[in-house]
mmCIF file of C-alpha atoms in Angstrom:
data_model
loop_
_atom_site.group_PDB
_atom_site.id
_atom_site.type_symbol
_atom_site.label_atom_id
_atom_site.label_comp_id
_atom_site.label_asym_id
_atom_site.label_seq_id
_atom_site.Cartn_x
_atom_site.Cartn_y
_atom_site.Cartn_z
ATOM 1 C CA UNK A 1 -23.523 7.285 35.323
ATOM 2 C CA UNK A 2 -22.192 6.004 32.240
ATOM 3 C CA UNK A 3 -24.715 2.490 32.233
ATOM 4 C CA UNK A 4 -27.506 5.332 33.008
ATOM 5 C CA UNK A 5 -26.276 7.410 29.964
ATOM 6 C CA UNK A 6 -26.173 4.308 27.741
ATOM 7 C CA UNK A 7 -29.353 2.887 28.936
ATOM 8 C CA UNK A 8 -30.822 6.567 28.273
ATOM 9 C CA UNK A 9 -29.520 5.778 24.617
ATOM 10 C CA UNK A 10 -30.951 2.916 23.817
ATOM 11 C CA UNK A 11 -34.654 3.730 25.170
ATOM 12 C CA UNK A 12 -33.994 7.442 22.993
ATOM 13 C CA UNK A 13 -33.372 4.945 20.339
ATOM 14 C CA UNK A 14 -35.982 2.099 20.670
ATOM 15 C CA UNK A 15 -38.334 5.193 20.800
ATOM 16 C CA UNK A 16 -37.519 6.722 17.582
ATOM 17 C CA UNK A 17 -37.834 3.457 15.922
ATOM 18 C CA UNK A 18 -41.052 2.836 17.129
ATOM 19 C CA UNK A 19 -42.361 6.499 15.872
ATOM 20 C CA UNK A 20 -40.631 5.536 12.463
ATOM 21 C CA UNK A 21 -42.193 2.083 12.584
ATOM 22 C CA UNK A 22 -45.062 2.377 9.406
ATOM 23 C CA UNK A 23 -48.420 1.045 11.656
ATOM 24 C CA UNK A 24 -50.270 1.650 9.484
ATOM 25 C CA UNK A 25 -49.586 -0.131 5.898
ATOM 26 C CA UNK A 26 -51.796 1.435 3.215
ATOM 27 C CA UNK A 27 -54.966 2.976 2.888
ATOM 28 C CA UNK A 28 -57.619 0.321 1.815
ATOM 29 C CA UNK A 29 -60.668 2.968 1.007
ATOM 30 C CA UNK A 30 -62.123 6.037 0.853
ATOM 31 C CA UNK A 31 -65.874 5.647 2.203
ATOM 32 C CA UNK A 32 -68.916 7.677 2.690
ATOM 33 C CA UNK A 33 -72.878 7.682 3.713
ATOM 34 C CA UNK A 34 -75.185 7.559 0.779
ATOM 35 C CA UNK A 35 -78.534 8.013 0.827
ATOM 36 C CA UNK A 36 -79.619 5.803 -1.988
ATOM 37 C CA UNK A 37 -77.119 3.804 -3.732
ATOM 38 C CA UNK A 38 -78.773 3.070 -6.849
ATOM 39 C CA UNK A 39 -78.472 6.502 -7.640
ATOM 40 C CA UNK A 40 -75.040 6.645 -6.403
ATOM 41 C CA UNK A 41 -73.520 3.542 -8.004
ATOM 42 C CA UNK A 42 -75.226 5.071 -11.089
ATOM 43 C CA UNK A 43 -73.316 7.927 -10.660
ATOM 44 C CA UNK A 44 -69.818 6.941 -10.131
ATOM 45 C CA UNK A 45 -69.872 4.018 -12.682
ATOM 46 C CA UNK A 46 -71.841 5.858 -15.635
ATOM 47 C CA UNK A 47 -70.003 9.587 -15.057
ATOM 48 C CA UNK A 48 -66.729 8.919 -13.374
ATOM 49 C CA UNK A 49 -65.733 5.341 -14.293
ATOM 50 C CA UNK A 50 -65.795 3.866 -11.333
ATOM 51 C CA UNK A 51 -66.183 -0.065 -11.541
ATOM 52 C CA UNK A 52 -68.400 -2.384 -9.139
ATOM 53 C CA UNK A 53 -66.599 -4.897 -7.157
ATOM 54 C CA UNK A 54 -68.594 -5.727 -4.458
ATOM 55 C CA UNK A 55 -72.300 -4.978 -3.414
ATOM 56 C CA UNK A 56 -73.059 -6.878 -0.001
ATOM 57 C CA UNK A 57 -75.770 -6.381 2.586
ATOM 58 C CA UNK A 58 -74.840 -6.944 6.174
ATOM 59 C CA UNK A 59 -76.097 -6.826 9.980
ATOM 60 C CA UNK A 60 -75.455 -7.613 13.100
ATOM 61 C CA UNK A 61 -73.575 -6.810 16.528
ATOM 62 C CA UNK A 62 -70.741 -6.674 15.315
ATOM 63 C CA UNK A 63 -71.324 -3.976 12.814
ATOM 64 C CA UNK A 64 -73.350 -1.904 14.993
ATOM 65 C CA UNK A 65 -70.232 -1.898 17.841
ATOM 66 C CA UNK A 66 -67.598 -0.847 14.832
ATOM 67 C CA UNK A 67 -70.228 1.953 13.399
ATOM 68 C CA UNK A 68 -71.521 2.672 16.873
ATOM 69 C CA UNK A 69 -74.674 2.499 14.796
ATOM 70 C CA UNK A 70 -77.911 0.829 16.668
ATOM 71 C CA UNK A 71 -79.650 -1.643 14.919
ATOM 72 C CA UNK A 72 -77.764 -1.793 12.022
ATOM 73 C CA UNK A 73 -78.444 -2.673 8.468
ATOM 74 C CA UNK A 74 -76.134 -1.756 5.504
ATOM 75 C CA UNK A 75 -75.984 -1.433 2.171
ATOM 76 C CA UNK A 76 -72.192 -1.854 1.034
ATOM 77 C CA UNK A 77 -70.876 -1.286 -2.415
ATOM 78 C CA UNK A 78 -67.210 -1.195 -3.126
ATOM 79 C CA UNK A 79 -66.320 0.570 -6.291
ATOM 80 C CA UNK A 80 -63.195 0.512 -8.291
ATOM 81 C CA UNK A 81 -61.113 3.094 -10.121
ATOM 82 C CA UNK A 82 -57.354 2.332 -11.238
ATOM 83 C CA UNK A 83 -55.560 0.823 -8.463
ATOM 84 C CA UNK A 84 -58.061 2.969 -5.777
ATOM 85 C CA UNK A 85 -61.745 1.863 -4.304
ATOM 86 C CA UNK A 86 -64.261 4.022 -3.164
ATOM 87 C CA UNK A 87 -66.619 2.176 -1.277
ATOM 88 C CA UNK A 88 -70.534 3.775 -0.818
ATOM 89 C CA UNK A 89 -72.646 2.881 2.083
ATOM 90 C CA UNK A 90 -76.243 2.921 2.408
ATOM 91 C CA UNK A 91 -77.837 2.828 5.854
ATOM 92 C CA UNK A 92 -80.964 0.897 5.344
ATOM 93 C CA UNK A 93 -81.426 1.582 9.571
ATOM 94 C CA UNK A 94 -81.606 3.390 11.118
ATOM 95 C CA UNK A 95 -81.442 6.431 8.233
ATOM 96 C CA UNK A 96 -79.025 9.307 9.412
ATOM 97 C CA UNK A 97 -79.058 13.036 9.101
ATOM 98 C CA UNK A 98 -79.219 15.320 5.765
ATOM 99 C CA UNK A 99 -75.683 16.839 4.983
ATOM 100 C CA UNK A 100 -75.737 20.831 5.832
ATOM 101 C CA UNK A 101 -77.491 22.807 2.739
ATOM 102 C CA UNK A 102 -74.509 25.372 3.621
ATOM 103 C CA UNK A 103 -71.231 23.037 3.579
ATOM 104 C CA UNK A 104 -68.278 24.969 2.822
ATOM 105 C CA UNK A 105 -64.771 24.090 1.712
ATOM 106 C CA UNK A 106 -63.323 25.070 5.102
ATOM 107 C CA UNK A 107 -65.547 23.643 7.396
ATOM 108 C CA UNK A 108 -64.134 20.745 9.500
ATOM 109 C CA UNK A 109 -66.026 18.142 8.408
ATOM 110 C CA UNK A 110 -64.470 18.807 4.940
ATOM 111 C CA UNK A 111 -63.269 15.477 3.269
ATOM 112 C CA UNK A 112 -62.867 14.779 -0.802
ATOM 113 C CA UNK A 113 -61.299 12.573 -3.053
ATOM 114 C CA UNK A 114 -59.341 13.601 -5.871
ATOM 115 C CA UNK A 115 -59.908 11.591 -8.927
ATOM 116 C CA UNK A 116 -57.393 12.039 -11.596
ATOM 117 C CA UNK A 117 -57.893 12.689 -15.712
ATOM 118 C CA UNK A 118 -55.882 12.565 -18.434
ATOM 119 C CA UNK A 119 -57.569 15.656 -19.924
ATOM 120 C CA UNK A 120 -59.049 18.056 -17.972
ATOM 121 C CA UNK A 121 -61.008 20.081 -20.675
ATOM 122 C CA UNK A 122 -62.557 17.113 -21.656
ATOM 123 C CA UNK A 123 -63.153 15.098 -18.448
ATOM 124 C CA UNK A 124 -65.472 19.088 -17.447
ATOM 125 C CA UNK A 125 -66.834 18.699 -20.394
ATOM 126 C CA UNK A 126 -68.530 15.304 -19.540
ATOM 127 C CA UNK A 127 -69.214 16.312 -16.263
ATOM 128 C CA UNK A 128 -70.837 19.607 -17.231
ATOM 129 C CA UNK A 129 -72.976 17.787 -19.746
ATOM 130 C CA UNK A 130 -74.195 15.329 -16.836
ATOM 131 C CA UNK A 131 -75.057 18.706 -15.365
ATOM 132 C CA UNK A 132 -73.247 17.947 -11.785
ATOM 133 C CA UNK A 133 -73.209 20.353 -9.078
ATOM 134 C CA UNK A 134 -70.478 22.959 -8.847
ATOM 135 C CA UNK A 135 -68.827 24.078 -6.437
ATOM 136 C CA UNK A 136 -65.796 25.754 -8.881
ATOM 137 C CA UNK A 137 -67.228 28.080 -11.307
ATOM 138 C CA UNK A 138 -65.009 26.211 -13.510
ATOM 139 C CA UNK A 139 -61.311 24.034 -13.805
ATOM 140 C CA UNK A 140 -58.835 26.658 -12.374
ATOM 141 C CA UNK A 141 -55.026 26.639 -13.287
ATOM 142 C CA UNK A 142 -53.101 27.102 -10.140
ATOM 143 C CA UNK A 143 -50.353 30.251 -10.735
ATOM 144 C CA UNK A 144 -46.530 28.970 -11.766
ATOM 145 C CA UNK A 145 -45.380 31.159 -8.770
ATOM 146 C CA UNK A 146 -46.320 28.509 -6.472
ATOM 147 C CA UNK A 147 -43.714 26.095 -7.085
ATOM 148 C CA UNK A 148 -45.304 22.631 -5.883
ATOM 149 C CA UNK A 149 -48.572 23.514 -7.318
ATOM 150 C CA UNK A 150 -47.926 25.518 -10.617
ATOM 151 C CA UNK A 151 -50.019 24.241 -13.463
ATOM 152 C CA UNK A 152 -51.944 22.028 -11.832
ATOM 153 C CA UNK A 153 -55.242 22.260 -12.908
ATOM 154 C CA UNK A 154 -58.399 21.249 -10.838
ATOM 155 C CA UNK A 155 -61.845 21.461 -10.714
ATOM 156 C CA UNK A 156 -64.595 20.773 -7.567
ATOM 157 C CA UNK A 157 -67.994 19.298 -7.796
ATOM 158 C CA UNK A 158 -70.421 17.516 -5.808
ATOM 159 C CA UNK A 159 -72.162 14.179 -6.360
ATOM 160 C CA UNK A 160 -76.065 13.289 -5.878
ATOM 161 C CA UNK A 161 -75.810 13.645 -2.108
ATOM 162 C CA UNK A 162 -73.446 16.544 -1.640
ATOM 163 C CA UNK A 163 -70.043 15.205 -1.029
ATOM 164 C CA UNK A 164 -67.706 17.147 -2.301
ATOM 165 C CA UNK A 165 -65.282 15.704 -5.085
ATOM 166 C CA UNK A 166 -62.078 16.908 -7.049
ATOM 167 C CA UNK A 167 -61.225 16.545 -10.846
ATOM 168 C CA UNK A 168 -57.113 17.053 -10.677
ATOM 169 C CA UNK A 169 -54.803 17.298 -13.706
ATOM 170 C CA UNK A 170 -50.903 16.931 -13.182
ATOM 171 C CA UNK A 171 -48.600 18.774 -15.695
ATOM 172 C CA UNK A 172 -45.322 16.419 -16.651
ATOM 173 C CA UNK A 173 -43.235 16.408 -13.528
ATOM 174 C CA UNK A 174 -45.842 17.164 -11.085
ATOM 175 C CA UNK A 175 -47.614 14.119 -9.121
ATOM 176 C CA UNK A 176 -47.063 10.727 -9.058
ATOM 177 C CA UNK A 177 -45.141 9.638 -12.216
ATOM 178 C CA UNK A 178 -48.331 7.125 -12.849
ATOM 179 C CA UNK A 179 -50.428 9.752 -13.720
ATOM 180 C CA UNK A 180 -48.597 10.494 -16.545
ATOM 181 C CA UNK A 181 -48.302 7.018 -18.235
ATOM 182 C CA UNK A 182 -49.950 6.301 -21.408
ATOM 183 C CA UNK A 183 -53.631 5.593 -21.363
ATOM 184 C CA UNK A 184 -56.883 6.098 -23.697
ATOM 185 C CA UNK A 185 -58.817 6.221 -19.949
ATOM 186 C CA UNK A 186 -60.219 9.956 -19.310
ATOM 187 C CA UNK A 187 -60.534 9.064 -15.616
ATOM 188 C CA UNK A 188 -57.529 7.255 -13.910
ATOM 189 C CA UNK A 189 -57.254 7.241 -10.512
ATOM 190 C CA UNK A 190 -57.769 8.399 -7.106
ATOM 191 C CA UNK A 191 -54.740 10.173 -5.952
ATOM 192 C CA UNK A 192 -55.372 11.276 -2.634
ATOM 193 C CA UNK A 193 -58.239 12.099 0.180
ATOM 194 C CA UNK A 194 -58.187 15.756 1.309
ATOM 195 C CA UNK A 195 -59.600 16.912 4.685
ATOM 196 C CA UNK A 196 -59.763 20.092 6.041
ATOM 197 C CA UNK A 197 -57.880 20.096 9.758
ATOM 198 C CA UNK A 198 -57.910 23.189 12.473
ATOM 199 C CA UNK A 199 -54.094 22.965 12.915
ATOM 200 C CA UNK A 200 -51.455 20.757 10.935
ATOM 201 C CA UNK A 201 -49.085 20.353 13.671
ATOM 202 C CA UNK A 202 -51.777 18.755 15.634
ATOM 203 C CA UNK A 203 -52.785 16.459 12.751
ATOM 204 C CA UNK A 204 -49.245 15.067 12.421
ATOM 205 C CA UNK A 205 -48.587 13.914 15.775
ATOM 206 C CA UNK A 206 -51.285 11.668 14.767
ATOM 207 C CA UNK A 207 -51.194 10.749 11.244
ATOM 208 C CA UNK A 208 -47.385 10.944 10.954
ATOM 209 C CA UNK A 209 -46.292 10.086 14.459
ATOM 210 C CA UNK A 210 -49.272 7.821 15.822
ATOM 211 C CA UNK A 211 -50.320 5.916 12.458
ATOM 212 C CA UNK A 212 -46.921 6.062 10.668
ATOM 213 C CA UNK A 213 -47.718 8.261 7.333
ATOM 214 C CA UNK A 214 -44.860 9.895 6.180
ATOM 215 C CA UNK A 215 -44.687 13.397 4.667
ATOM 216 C CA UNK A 216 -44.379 13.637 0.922
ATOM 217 C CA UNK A 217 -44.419 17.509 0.595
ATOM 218 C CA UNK A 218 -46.561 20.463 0.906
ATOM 219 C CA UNK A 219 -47.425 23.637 -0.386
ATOM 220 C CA UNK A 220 -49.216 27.322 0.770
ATOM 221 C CA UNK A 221 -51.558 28.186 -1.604
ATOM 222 C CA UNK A 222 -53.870 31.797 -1.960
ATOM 223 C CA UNK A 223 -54.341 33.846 -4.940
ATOM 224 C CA UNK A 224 -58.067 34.313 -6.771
ATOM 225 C CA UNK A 225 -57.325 30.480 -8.566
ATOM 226 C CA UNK A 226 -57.521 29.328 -5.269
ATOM 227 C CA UNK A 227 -60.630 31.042 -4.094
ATOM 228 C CA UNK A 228 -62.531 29.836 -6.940
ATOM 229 C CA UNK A 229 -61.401 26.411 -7.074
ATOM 230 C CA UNK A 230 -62.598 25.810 -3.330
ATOM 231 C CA UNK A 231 -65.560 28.604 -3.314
ATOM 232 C CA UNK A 232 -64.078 30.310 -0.187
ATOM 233 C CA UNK A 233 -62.851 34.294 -0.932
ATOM 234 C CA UNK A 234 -59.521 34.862 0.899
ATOM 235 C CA UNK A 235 -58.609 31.167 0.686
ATOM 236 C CA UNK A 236 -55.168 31.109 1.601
ATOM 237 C CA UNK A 237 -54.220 26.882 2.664
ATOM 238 C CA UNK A 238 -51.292 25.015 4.129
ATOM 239 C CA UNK A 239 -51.752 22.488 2.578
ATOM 240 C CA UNK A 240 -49.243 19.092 3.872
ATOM 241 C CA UNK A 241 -49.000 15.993 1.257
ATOM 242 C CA UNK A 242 -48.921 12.448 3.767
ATOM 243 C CA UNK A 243 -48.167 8.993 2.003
ATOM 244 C CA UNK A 244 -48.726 5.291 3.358
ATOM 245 C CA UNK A 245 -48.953 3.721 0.054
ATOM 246 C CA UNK A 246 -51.387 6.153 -1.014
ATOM 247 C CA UNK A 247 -52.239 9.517 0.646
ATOM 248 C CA UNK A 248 -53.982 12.034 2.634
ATOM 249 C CA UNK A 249 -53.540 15.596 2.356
ATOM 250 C CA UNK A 250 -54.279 17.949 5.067
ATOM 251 C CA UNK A 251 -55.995 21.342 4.451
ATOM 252 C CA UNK A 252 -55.692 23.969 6.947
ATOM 253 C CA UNK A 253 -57.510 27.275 6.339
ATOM 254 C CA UNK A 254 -54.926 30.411 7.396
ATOM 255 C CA UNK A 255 -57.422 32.397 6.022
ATOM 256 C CA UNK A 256 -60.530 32.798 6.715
ATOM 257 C CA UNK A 257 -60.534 30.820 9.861
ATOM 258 C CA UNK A 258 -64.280 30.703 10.086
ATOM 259 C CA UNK A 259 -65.124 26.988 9.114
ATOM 260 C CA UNK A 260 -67.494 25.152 11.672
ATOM 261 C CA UNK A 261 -66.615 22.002 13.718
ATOM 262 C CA UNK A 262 -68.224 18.528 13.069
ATOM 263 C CA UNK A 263 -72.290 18.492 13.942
ATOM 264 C CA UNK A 264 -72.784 17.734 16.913
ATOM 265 C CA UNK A 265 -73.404 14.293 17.542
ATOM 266 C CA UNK A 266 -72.308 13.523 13.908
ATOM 267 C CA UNK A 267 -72.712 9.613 13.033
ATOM 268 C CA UNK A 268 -71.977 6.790 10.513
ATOM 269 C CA UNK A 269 -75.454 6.968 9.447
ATOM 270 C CA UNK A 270 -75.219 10.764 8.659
ATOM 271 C CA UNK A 271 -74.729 11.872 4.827
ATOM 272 C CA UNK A 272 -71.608 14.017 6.179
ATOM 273 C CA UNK A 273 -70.009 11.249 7.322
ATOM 274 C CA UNK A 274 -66.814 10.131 5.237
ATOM 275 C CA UNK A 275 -64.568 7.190 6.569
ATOM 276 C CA UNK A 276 -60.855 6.393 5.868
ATOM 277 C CA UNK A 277 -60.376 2.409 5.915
ATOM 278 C CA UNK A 278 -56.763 1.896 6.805
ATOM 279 C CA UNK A 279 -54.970 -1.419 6.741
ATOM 280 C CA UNK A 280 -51.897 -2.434 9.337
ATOM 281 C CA UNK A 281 -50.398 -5.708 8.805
ATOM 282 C CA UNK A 282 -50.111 -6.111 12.898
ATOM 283 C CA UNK A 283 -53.273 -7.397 14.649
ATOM 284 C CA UNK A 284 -51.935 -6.004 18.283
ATOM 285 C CA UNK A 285 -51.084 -2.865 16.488
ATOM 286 C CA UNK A 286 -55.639 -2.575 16.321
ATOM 287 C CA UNK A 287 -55.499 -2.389 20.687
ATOM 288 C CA UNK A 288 -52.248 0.090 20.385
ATOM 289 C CA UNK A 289 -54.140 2.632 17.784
ATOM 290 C CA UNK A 290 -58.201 2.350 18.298
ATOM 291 C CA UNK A 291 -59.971 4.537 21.023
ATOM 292 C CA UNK A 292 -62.353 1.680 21.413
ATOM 293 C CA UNK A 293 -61.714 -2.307 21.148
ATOM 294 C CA UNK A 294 -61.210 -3.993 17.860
ATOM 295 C CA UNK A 295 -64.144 -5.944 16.630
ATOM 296 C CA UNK A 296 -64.196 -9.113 14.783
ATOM 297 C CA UNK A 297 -66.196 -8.767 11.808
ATOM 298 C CA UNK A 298 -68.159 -12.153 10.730
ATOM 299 C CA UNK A 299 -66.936 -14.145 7.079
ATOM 300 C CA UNK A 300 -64.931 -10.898 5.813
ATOM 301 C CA UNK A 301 -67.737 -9.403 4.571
ATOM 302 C CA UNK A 302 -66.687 -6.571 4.331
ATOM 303 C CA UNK A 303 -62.933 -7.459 3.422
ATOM 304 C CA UNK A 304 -61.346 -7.470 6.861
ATOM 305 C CA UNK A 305 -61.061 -9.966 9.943
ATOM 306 C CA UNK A 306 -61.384 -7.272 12.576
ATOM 307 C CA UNK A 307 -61.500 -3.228 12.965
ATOM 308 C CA UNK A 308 -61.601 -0.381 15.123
ATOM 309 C CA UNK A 309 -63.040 3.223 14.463
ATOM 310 C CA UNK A 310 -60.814 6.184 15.433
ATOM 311 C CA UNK A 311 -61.568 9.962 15.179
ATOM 312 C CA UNK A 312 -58.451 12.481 14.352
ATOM 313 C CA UNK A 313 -58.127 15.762 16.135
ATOM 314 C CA UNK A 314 -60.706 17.172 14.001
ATOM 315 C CA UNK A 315 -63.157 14.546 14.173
ATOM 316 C CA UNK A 316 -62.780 12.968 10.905
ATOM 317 C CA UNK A 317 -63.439 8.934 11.121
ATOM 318 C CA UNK A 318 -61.180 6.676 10.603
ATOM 319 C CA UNK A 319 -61.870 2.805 10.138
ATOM 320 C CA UNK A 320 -58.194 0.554 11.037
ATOM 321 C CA UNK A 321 -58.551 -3.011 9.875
ATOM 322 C CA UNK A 322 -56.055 -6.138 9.762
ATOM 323 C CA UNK A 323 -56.888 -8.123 7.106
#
């Protein structure tokens, strides 16, 4: 009984290291279906900052068994702000669907990136004089009641094809201490991807338990600031922080709970799709985590050796490489 007990022990404890074990090292980009990247490159680089650090073309089996994408030919532009990419893709074929005229802030298939400025008045003033789409009415100053959130000031928008983006301003003490180092640069960062999920507890048995993110914090935010920031009346979020080098935030609507599930049939090619590139430093780890096998990608064209797509509970992709 007592070799049973200890043996008990040690597989309790062999188990808990594993879930603690970080598979998944950092997140390598944020990525999402463009329609035409000229106008898209143009955009990021000329009203965001965003720098160009790759632009390749690629095809092949290979990429069409990773995108599940048949016959393939992309466009692939990596873009650069701070220490964060962004990378744009272009499906030259086959062309995919037209976002939904209707998205909304709490529909599933919600993903953004939050780009950080050093001044917020001025950084809406640039992007109201590029006359970008809103979906704020204007930067709103979340209320000093909520603790983790007070004076955090934010602002959404969409760029030439829809997607949904975030200015974010951190007051002294809030955010990553980064964000608050000296700089003339208006735009600085990216500080996190945001996606909207049907039920957080569901969404950390994978991201925190399966991939290895940790939790950073978290917040429940309502209040009119709220509504107008995300365009959604009654907005009331849990919102849950997740770091693995950088982050992902969930977004779970307690309020209303009307936002629609993926499209059906939604794929790479589509202009809703978004893509989180994530990097583990374990080759075997790509068998334990994909749903599919890894694929070997030809000359690291795309910066990796071999990947494998995942969806999360909610359907949003997810791309996990080793370098």
């Amino acid at each position: 009984m007592k070799r049973l007990g200890l043996l008990l022990a040690c597989a309790l404890l062999a188990a808990s290291a594993w879930a603690g074990e970080a598979r998944v090292r950092a997140v390598d980009a944020i990525g999402m279906t463009v329609s035409d990247t000229e106008r898209s490159v143009d955009f990021y680089s000329h009203v965001l900052g965003f720098k160009v650090v790759s632009d390749v073309e690629v095809t092949g089996e290979a990429y069409e068994q990773l995108r599940n994408v048949f016959p393939i030919r992309m466009r692939v532009v990596r873009l650069q702000l701070g220490h964060e990419s962004l990378e744009l893709t272009e499906y030259l074929a086959p062309k995919g669907r037209p976002a939904p005229a209707d998205a909304r802030s709490n529909d599933r298939w919600f993903q953004h990136v939050a780009i950080v400025v050093r001044d917020m008045d001025r950084a809406y003033q640039r992007l109201h004089g590029q006359r970008v789409t809103h979906v704020s009415s204007e930067p709103q100053r979340l209320p000093d009641w909520n603790p983790n959130a007070g004076g955090i000031r934010a602002f959404y928008f969409r760029d030439p094809d829809g997607h949904p983006l975030e200015l974010i301003w951190f007051p002294p003490g809030k955010g990553d201490p980064r964000w608050q180092q000296p700089t003339d640069e208006l735009f600085l960062g990216i500080d996190h991807t945001a996606i909207a999920v049907g039920d957080t507890k569901k969404s950390l048995a994978f991201y925190r338990d399966r991939l290895g993110f940790r939790v950073a914090g978290g917040s429940e935010n309502s209040g009119p600031e709220q509504e107008r920031l995300n365009a959604v009346r009654g907005a009331h979020l849990r919102i849950t922080s997740l770091r693995a080098a950088d982050g992902i935030e969930f977004l779970e609507y307690l309020a209303p709970r009307s936002g629609r599930p993926f499209p059906a049939g939604e794929r790479a090619n589509d202009l809703v799709h978004w893509q989180t590139r994530l990097v583990t430093g374990d080759g075997a780890a790509l068998e334990k985590l994909g749903q599919r096998r890894p694929v070997a990608v030809p000359r690291h064209e795309l910066g990796f050796a071999r990947g494998v797509a995942v969806r999360d509970p909610d359907g949003h992709a997810l791309e996990i490489v080793a370098p």
